[in-house]
Short mmCIF file of C-alpha atoms and ligand atoms in Angstrom, two decimals:
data_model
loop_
_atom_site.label_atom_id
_atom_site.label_comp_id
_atom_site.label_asym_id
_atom_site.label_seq_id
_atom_site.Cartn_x
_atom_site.Cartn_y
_atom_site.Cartn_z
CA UNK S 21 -4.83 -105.72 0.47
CA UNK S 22 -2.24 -103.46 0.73
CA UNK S 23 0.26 -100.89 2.69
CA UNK S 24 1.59 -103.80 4.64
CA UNK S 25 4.16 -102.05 7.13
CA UNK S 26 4.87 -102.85 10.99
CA UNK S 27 7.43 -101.01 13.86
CA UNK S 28 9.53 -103.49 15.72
CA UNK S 29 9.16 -102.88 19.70
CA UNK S 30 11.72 -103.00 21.42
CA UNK S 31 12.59 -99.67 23.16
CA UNK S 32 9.37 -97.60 24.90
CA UNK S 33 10.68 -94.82 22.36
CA UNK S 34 9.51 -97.33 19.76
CA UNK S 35 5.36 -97.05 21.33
CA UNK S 36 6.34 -93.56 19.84
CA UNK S 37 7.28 -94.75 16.27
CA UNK S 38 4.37 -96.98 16.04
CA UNK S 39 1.61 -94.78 17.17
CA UNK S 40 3.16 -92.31 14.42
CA UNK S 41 3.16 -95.08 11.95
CA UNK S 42 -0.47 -95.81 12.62
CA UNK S 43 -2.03 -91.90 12.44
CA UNK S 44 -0.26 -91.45 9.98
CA UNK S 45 -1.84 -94.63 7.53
CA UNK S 46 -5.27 -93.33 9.42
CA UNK S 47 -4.99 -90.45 8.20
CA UNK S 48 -4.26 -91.67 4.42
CA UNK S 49 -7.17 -94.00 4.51
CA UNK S 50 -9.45 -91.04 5.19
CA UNK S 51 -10.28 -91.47 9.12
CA UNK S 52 -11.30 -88.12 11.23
CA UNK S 53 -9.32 -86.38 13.81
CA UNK S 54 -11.32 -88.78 16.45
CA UNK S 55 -11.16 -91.93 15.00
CA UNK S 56 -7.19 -91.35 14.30
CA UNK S 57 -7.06 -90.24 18.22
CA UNK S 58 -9.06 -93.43 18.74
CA UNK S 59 -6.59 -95.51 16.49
CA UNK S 60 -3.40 -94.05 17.82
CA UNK S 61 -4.22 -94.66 21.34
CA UNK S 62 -4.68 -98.20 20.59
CA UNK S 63 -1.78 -98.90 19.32
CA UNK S 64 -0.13 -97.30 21.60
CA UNK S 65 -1.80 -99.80 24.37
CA UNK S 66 -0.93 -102.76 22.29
CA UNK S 67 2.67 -101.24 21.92
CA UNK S 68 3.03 -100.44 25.59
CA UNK S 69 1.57 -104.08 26.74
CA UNK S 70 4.90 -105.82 24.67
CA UNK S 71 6.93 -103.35 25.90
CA UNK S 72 5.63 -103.97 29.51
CA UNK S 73 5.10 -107.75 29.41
CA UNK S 74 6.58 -109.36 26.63
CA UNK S 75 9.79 -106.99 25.66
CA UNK S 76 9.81 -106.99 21.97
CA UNK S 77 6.78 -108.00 19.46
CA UNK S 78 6.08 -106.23 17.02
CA UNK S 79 2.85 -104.01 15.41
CA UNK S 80 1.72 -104.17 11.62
CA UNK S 81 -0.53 -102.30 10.00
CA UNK S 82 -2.24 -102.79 6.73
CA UNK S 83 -4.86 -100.76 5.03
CA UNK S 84 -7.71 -102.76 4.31
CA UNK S 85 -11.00 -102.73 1.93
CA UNK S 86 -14.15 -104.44 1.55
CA UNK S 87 -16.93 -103.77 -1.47
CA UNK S 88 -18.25 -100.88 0.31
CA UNK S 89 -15.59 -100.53 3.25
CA UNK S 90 -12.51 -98.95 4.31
CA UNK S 91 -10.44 -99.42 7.50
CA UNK S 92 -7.29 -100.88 8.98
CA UNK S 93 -5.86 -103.50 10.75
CA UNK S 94 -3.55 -103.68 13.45
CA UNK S 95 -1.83 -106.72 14.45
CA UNK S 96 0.29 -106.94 17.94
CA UNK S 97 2.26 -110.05 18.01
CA UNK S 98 4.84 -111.03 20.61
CA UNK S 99 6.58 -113.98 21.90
CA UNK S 100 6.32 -112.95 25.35
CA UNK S 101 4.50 -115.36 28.29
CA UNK S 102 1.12 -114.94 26.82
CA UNK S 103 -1.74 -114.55 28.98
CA UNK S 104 -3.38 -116.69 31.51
CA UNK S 105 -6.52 -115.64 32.10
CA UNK S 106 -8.13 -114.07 29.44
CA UNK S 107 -11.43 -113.36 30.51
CA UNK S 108 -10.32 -111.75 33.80
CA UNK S 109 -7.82 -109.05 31.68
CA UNK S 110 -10.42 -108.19 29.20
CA UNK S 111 -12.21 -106.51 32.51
CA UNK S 112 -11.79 -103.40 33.16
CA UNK S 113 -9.43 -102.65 35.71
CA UNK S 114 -7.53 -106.08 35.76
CA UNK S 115 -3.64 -105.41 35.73
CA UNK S 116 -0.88 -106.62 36.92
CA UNK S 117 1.29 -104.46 36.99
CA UNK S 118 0.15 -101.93 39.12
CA UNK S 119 -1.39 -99.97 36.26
CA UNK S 120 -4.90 -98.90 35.62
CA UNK S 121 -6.09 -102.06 33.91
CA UNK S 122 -7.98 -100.09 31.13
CA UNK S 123 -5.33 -100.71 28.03
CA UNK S 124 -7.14 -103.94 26.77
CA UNK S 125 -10.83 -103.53 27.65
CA UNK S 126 -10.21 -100.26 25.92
CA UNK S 127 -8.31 -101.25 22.96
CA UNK S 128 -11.53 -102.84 22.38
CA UNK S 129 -14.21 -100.23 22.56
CA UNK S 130 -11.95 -97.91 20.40
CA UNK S 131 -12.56 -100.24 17.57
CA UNK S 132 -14.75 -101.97 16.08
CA UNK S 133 -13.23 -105.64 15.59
CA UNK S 134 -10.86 -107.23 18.12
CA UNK S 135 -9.55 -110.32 18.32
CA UNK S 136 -6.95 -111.77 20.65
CA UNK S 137 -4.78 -115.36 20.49
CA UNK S 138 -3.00 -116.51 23.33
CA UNK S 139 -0.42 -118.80 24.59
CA UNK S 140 1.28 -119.32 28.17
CA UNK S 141 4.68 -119.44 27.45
CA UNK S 142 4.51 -118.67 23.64
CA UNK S 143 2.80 -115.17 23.19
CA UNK S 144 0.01 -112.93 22.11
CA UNK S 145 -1.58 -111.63 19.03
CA UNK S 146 -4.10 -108.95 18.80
CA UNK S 147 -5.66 -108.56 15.94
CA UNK S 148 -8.36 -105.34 15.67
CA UNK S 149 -10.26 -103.21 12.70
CA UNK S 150 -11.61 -100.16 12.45
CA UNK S 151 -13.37 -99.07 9.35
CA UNK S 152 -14.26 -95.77 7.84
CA UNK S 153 -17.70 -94.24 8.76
CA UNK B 14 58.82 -101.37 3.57
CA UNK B 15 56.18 -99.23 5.90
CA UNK B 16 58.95 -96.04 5.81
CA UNK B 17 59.11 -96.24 1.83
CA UNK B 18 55.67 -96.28 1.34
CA UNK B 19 55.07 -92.89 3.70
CA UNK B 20 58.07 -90.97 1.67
CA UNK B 21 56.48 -92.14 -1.68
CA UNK B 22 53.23 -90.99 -0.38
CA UNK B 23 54.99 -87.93 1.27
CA UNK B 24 56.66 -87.27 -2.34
CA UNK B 25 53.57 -88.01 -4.58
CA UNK B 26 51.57 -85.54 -2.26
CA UNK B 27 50.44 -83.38 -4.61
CA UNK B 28 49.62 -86.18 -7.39
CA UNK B 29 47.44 -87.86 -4.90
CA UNK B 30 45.92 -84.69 -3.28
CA UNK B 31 44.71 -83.84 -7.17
CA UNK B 32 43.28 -87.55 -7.89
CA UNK B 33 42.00 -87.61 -4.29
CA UNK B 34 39.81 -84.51 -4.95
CA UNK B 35 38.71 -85.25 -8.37
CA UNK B 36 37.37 -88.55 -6.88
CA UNK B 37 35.93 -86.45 -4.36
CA UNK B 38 33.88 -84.57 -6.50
CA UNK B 39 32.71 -86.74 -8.75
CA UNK B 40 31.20 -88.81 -5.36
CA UNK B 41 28.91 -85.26 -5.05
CA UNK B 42 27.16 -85.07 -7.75
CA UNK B 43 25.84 -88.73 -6.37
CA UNK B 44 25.36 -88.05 -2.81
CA UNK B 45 24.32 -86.62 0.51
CA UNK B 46 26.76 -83.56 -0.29
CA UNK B 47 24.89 -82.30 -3.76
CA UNK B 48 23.38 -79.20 -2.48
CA UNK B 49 26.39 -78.01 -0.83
CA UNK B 50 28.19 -75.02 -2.72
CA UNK B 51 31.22 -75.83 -4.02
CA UNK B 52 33.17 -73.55 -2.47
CA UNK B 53 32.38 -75.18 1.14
CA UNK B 54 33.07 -78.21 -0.75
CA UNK B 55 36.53 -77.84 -1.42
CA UNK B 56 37.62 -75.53 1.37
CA UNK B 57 36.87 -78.75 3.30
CA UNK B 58 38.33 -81.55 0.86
CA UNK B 59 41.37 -79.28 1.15
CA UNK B 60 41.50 -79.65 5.07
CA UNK B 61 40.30 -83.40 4.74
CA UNK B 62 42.96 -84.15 2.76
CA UNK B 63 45.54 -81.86 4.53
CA UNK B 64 44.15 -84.10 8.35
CA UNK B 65 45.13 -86.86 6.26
CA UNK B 66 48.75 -86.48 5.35
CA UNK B 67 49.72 -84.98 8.18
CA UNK B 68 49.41 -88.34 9.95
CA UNK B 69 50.84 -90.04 7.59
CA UNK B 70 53.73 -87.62 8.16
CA UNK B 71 53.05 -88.04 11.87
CA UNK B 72 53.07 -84.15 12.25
CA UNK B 73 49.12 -84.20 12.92
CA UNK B 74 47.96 -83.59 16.42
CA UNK B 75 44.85 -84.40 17.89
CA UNK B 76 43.56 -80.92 18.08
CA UNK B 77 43.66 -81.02 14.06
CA UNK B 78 41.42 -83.88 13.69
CA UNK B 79 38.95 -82.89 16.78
CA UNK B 80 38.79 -79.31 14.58
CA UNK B 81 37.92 -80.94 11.67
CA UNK B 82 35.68 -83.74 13.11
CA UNK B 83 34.11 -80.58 14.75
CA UNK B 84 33.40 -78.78 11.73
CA UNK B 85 31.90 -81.31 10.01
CA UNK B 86 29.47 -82.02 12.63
CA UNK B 87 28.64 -78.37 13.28
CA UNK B 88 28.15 -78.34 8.84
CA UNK B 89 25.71 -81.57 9.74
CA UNK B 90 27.38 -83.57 7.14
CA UNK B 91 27.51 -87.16 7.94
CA UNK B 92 29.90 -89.25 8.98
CA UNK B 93 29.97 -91.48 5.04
CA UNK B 94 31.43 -88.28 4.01
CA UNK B 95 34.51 -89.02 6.34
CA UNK B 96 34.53 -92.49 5.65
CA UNK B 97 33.76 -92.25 1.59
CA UNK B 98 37.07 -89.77 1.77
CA UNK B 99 39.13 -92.55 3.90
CA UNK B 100 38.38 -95.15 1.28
CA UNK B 101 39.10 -93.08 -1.97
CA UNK B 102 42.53 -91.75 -0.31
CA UNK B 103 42.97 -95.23 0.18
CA UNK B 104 42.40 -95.95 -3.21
CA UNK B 105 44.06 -93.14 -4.70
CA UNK B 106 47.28 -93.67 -2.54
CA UNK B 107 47.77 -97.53 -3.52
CA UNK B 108 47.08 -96.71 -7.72
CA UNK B 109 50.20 -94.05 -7.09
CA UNK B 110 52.21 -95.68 -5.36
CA UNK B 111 51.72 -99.13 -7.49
CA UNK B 112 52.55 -97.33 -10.22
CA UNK B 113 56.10 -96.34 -8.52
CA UNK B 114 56.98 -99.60 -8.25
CA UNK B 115 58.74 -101.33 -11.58
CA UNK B 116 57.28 -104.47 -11.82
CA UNK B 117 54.26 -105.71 -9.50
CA UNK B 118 53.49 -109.01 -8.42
CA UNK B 119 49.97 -110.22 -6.79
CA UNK B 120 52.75 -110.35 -3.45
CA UNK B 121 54.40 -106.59 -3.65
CA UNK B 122 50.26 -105.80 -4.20
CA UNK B 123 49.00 -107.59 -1.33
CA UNK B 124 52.11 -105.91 1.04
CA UNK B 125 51.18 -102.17 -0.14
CA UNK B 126 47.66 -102.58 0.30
CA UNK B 127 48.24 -104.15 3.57
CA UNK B 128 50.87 -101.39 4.56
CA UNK B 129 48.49 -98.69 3.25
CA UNK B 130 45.88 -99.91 5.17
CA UNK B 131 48.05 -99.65 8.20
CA UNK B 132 48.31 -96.11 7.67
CA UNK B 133 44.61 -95.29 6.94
CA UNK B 134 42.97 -97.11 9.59
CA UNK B 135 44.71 -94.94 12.66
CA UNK B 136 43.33 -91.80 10.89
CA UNK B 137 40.24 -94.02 10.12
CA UNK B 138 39.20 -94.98 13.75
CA UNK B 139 40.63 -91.62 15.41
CA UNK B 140 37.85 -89.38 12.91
CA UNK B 141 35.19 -91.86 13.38
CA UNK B 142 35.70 -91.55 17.29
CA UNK B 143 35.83 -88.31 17.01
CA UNK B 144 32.95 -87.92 15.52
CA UNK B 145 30.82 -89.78 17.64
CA UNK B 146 31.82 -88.48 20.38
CA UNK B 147 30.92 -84.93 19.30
CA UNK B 148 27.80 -85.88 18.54
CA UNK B 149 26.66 -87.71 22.00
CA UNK B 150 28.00 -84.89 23.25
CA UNK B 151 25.45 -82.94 20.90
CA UNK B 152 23.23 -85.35 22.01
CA UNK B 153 23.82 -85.51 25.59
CA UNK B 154 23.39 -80.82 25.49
CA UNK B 155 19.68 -81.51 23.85
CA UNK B 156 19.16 -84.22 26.07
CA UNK B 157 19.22 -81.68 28.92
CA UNK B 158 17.78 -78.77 26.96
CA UNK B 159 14.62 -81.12 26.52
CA UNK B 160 14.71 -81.98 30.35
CA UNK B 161 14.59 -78.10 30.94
CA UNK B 162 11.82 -77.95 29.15
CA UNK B 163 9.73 -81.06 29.48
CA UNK B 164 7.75 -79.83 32.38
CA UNK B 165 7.89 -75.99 33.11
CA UNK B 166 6.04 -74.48 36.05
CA UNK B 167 4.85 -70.93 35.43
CA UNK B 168 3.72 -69.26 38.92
CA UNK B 169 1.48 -67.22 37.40
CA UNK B 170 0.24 -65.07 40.50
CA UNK B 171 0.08 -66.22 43.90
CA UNK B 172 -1.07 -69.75 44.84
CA UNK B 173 -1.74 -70.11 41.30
CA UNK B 174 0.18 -72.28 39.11
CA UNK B 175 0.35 -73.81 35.39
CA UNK B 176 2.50 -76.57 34.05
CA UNK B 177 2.00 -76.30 29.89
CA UNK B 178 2.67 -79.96 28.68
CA UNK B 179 3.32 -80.26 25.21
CA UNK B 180 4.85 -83.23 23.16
CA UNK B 181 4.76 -86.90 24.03
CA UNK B 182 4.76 -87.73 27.50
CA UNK B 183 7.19 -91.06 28.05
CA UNK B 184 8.04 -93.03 31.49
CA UNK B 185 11.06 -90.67 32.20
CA UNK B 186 9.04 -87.07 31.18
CA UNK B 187 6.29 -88.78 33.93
CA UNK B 188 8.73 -89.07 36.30
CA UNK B 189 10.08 -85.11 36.16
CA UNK B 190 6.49 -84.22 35.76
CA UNK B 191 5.67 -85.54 39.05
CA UNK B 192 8.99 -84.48 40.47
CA UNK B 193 8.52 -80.38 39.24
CA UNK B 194 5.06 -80.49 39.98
CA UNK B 195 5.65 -81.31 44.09
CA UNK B 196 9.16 -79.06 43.93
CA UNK B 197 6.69 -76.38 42.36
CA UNK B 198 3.73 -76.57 44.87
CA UNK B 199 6.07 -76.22 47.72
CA UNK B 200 8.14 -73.56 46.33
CA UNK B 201 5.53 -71.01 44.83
CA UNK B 202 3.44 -72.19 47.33
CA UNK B 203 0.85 -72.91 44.89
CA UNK B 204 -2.76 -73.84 45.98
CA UNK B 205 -4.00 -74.87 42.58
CA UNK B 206 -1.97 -76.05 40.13
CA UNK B 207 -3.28 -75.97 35.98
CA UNK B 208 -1.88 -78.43 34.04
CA UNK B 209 -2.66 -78.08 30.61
CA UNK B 210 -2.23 -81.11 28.31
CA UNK B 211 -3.59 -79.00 24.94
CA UNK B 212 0.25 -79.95 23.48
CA UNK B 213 -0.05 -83.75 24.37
CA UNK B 214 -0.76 -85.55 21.55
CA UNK B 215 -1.63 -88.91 22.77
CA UNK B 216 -3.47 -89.55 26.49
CA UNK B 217 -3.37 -93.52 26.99
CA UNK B 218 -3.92 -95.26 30.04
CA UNK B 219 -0.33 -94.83 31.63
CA UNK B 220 -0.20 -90.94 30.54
CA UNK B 221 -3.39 -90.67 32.52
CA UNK B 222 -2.49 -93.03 35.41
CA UNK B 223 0.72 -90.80 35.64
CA UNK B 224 -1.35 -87.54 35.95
CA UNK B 225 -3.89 -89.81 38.36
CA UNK B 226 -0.12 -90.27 40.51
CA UNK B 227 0.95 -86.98 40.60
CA UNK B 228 -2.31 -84.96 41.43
CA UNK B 229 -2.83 -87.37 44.03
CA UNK B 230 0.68 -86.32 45.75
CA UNK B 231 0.03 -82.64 45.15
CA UNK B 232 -3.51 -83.28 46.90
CA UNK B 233 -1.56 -84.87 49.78
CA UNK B 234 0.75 -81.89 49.56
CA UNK B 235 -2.22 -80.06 50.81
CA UNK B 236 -2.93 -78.32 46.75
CA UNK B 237 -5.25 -79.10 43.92
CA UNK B 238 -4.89 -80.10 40.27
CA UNK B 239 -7.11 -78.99 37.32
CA UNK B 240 -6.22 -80.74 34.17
CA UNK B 241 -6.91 -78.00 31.53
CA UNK B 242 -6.57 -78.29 27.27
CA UNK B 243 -8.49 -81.34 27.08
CA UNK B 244 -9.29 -81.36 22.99
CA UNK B 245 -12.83 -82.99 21.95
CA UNK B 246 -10.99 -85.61 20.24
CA UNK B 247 -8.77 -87.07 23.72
CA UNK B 248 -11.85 -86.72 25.34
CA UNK B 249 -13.64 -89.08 23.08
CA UNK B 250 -11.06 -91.41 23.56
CA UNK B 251 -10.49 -90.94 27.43
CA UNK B 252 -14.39 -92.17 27.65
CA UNK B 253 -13.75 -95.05 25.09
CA UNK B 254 -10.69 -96.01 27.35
CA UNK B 255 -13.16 -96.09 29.90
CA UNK B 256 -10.81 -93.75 32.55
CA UNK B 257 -13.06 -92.47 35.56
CA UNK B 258 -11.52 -88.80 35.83
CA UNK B 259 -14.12 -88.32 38.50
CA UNK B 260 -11.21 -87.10 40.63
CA UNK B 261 -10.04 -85.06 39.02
CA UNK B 262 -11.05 -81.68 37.77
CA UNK B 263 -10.98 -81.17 34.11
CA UNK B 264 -11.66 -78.00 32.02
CA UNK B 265 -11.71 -78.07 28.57
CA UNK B 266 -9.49 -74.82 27.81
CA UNK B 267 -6.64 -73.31 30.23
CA UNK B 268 -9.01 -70.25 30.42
CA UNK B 269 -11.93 -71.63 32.16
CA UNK B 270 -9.43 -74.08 34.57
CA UNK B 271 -8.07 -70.27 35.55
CA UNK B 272 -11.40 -69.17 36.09
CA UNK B 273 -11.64 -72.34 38.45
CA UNK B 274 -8.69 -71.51 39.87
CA UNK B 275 -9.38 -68.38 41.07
CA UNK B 276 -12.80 -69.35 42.57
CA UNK B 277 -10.85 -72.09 44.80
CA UNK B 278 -8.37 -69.19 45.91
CA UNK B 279 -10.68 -66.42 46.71
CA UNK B 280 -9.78 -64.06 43.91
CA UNK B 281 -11.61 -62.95 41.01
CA UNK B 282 -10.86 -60.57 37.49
CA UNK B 283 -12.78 -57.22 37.41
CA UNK B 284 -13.19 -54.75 34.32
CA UNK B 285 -12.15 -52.08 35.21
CA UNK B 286 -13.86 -49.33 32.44
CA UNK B 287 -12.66 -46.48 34.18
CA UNK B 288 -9.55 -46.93 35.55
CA UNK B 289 -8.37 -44.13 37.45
CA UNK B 290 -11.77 -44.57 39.59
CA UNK B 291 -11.13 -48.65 40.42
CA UNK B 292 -7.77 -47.71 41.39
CA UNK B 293 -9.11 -44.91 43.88
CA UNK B 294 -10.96 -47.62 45.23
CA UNK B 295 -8.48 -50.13 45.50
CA UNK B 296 -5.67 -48.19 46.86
CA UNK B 297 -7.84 -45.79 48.33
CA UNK B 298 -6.21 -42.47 47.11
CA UNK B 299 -6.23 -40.14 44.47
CA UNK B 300 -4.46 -41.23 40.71
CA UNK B 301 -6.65 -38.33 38.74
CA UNK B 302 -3.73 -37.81 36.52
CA UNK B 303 -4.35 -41.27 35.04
CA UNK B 304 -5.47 -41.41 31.46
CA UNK B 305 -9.34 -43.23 31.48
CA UNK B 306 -9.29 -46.37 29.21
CA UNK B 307 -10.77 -49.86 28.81
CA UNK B 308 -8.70 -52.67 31.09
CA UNK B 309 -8.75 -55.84 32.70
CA UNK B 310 -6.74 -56.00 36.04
CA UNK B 311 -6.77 -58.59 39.05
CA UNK B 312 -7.96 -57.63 42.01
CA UNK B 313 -7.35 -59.78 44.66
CA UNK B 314 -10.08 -60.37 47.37
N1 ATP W 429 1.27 -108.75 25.25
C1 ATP W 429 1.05 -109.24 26.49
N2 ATP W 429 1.75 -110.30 26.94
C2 ATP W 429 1.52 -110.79 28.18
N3 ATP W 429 0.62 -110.27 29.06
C3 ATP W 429 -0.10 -109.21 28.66
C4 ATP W 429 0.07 -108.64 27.37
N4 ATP W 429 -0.78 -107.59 27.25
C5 ATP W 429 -1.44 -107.52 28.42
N5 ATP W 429 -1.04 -108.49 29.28
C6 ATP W 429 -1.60 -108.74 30.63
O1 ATP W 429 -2.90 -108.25 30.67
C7 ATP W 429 -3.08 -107.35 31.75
C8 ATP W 429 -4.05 -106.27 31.37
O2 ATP W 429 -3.55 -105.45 30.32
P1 ATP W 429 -4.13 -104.01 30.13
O3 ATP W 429 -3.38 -103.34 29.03
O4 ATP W 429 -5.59 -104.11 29.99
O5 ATP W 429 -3.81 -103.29 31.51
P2 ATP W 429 -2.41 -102.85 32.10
O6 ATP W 429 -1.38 -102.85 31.02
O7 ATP W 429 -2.08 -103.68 33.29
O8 ATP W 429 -2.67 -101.35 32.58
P3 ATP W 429 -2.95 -100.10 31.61
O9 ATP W 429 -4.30 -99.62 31.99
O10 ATP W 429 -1.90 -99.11 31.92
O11 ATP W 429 -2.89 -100.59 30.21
C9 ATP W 429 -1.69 -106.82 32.03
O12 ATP W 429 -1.55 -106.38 33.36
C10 ATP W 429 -0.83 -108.04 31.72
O13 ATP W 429 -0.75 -108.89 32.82
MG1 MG W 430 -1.71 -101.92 29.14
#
C-alpha cells in the first residue's frame, strides 16, 4: 500500500481541501471523470458530516491495489458523539439536522465498499473503496 | 550603556550597512528571493536597511515603515524576507560593535546582545504588524471582490433571468445565493429565473438542499427556477446520491433552460432571413433601406 495522506477537518473551508485531495489521488490512480465526481462527492459528505456533527476528524486517503485491482480508500474518523442509531441514518432521508438525509445512504451507493464503526460518546469511522473499472 | 551602543551603531553605519547586505545576498541565492533581479534586490536592501537605522536613530516615522511594509507586500515577497533581514542586522550589528569593545567578557556579551535586542525588536514587531495588517486588508478587498461576484444576476430580457454559478459553493456563498436570487426576482421582476451550475464543481447533498431552499422561496415569490449546466458526470452522481429533483426543472445546457424559459413567458426566437420584411411586419412600416441578411432577433409575443 501506498500514498498514505489525510486533510485535518476542522474549518468547512477544509471539506474544500479534502475533496481536492481526493480527485486529485482519483485522478492519479486512473479513475474517469464520473467515478472522480462520484469519489469527490463522497468525501465531501464524510467531510461535511465531522464538520456538522463531530467538529474536527479527519479524512485519509490511500491508494490501494489488489492482483488484478486498483482503487482507493477513504477513511473518515472523528471523535465526535458517534451515532445512535445506525440502521435508521443509513435510510435515506434520516437527518437530524434539518438536512436532506441523503449524505450517508449515498456515500454508499457511490462506492463500492463501505463500512462504518460507531461509538456514542467516542466517534465514527467510515471506511469505503472504490476500485478501477 | 543603551545610548553608547546606538552612537556606535550610528558611527559604524556604513560598516554594518556593507556586512548587512553582503549577508543579504548571500541568503538569495538560497531562498524565496532567487528569481528576483538584482537590481530590485538591492534598491530594496538599501531601503530595508535605511527603515532600520533610522529607528535606531529615532528619526523614522511610521509612514516610512508602512511605505516599505507596503512595497513589499505589493512585490509579494514574504514576510521571512523582513524577518531573515531583522535577524542578520541583528547579527551584523552585535559582531561590530563587539569588536569596538577592548576586551569582552561572557557579561559585556550578554548586555550588548540584550541591549541590541532592545533596539531590533521595536522595528521587529512594528514591520511584522505592518505587514499583516496590509495584507488582511488585501484580504479583507478580495474578500468583497469574491462576494461581488459569487452570485451575479444577469436580467437578460424581461421576466427572464440567469444566475451563472461557478466555483465551489460553501454555507456563506448559499446564503448570498438565496439572498440575490429573491432581491433579483423582485427587482427585474423576473418570472423565470436560470441558474446555471455548469461552473460548480461539486453538487453534494447540502449544495443541492441549498438550491432545493432557494427555488422554493422564489416559487413562493410567485417565479420559477430552472437549474441549467447540469454536466453528465453531476448527474450521475445526483442519482447515486439518490436526490429527487422532481421539483425542480433541470436542463442539461443554459440553452435549452432559455428555450424553457421563454415557453413559460410567452415569447419565442424567430429567424428572421430577410430582415427588412420581419421588421415591416413587426413594426408595421416601411425600413426598405435596410440591407437583407441572415439574423436571429426576439420577437416578443
Ligand atoms: N460523523 C458523524 N458523527 C455523528 N453523527 C453523524 C456523523 N455523520 C452523520 N451523523 C448523523 O447521521 C445523520 C445522517 O447523516 P447524513 O449525512 O446521511 O444526512 P445529513 O447530514 O443529516 O443530511 P445531508 O443529506 O445534507 O448529508 C446525521 O443527521 C447525523 O445525525
Ligand atoms: Mg451529511
Amino acid at each position: 500500500m501506498n500514498s498514505l495522506s489525510y486533510v485535518s477537518i476542522m474549518k468547512e473551508w477544509d471539506i474544500v481541501a479534502a475533496r481536492q485531495m481526493g480527485r486529485e489521488l482519483s485522478k492519479q490512480i486512473g479513475f474517469g471523470t464520473v467515478d472522480q465526481a462520484r469519489i469527490t462527492t463522497a468525501i465531501s459528505e464524510l467531510a461535511r458530516n465531522i464538520y456538522l456533527y463531530a467538529g474536527e476528524g479527519q479524512i485519509c486517503f490511500e491508494a490501494i491495489k489488489t492482483l488484478d485491482q486498483k482503487g482507493i480508500l477513504i477513511i473518515a474518523k472523528d471523535n465526535g458523539p458517534g451515532i445512535k442509531d445506525l440502521s435508521q441514518v443509513m435510510e435515506d432521508g434520516y437527518s437530524t439536522s434539518g438536512g436532506l438525509g441523503a449524505g450517508l445512504p449515498g456515500v454508499r451507493r457511490l462506492m463500492d465498499e463501505f463500512d462504518i464503526e460507531t461509538e456514542v460518546g467516542k466517534g465514527t469511522k467510515i471506511s469505503t473503496k472504490k476500485w478501477v473499472r | 550603556m543603551n545610548r553608547d551602543l546606538r552612537n556606535i551603531i550610528i558611527e559604524h553605519n556604513d560598516a554594518i550597512i556593507q556586512n548587512w547586505s553582503k549577508e543579504i545576498n548571500k541568503l538569495k541565492e538560497q531562498n524565496y528571493t532567487s528569481d528576483i533581479s538584482d537590481e530590485l534586490y538591492e534598491h530594496n536592501n538599501q531601503e530595508f536597511v535605511n527603515v532600520i537605522i533610522h529607528s535606531i536613530k529615532g528619526t523614522g516615522s511610521t509612514k516610512l515603515v508602512k511605505d516599505f511594509s507596503d512595497r513589499i507586500i505589493q512585490l509579494g515577497w514574504p514576510l521571512s524576507y523582513i524577518t531573515d533581514g531583522l535577524l542578520v542586522f541583528r547579527r551584523v550589528a552585535t559582531n561590530i560593535i563587539l569588536k569596538q569593545v577592548d576586551h569582552v567578557d561572557s557579561n559585556t556579551a550578554n548586555e550588548v546582545l540584550r541591549n541590541i535586542d532592545s533596539l531590533v525588536e521595536p522595528i521587529i514587531r512594528q514591520l511584522v504588524n505592518e505587514y499583516s495588517v496590509s495584507w488582511e486588508h488585501v484580504v479583507s478587498l478580495q474578500r468583497i471582490a469574491l462576494q461581488e461576484l459569487s452570485a451575479p444576476l444577469i436580467p437578460v430580457m424581461d421576466n427572464i433571468t440567469i444566475m451563472p454559478l461557478i466555483g465551489t459553493i460553501d454555507t456563506e456563498r448559499a446564503k448570498f445565493i438565496m439572498e440575490n436570487l429573491l432581491d433579483g426576482v423582485m427587482r427585474h421582476n423576473a418570472e423565470v429565473v436560470l441558474i446555471d451550475i455548469t461552473g460548480v464543481p461539486v453538487v453534494d447533498t447540502m449544495v443541492a438542499h441549498h438550491l432545493f431552499q432557494a427555488t422554493e422561496a422564489v416559487r413562493l415569490l410567485g417565479a420559477k427556477c430552472i437549474l441549467v449546466g447540469i454536466r453528465p458526470e453531476i448527474a450521475q452522481t445526483i442519482v447515486n446520491l439518490g436526490i429527487n429533483f422532481s421539483n425542480l426543472p433541470t436542463k442539461s445546457t443554459l440553452k435549452k433552460g432559455f428555450m424553457l424559459a421563454l415557453e413559460i413567458t410567452n415569447k419565442s426566437i424567430v429567424e428572421m432571413n430577410n430582415k427588412s420584411q420581419t421588421l415591416d411586419e413587426l413594426l408595421g412600416k416601411s425600413t426598405g433601406s435596410e440591407e437583407d441578411h441572415e439574423n436571429t432577433d426576439l420577437k416578443t409575443t
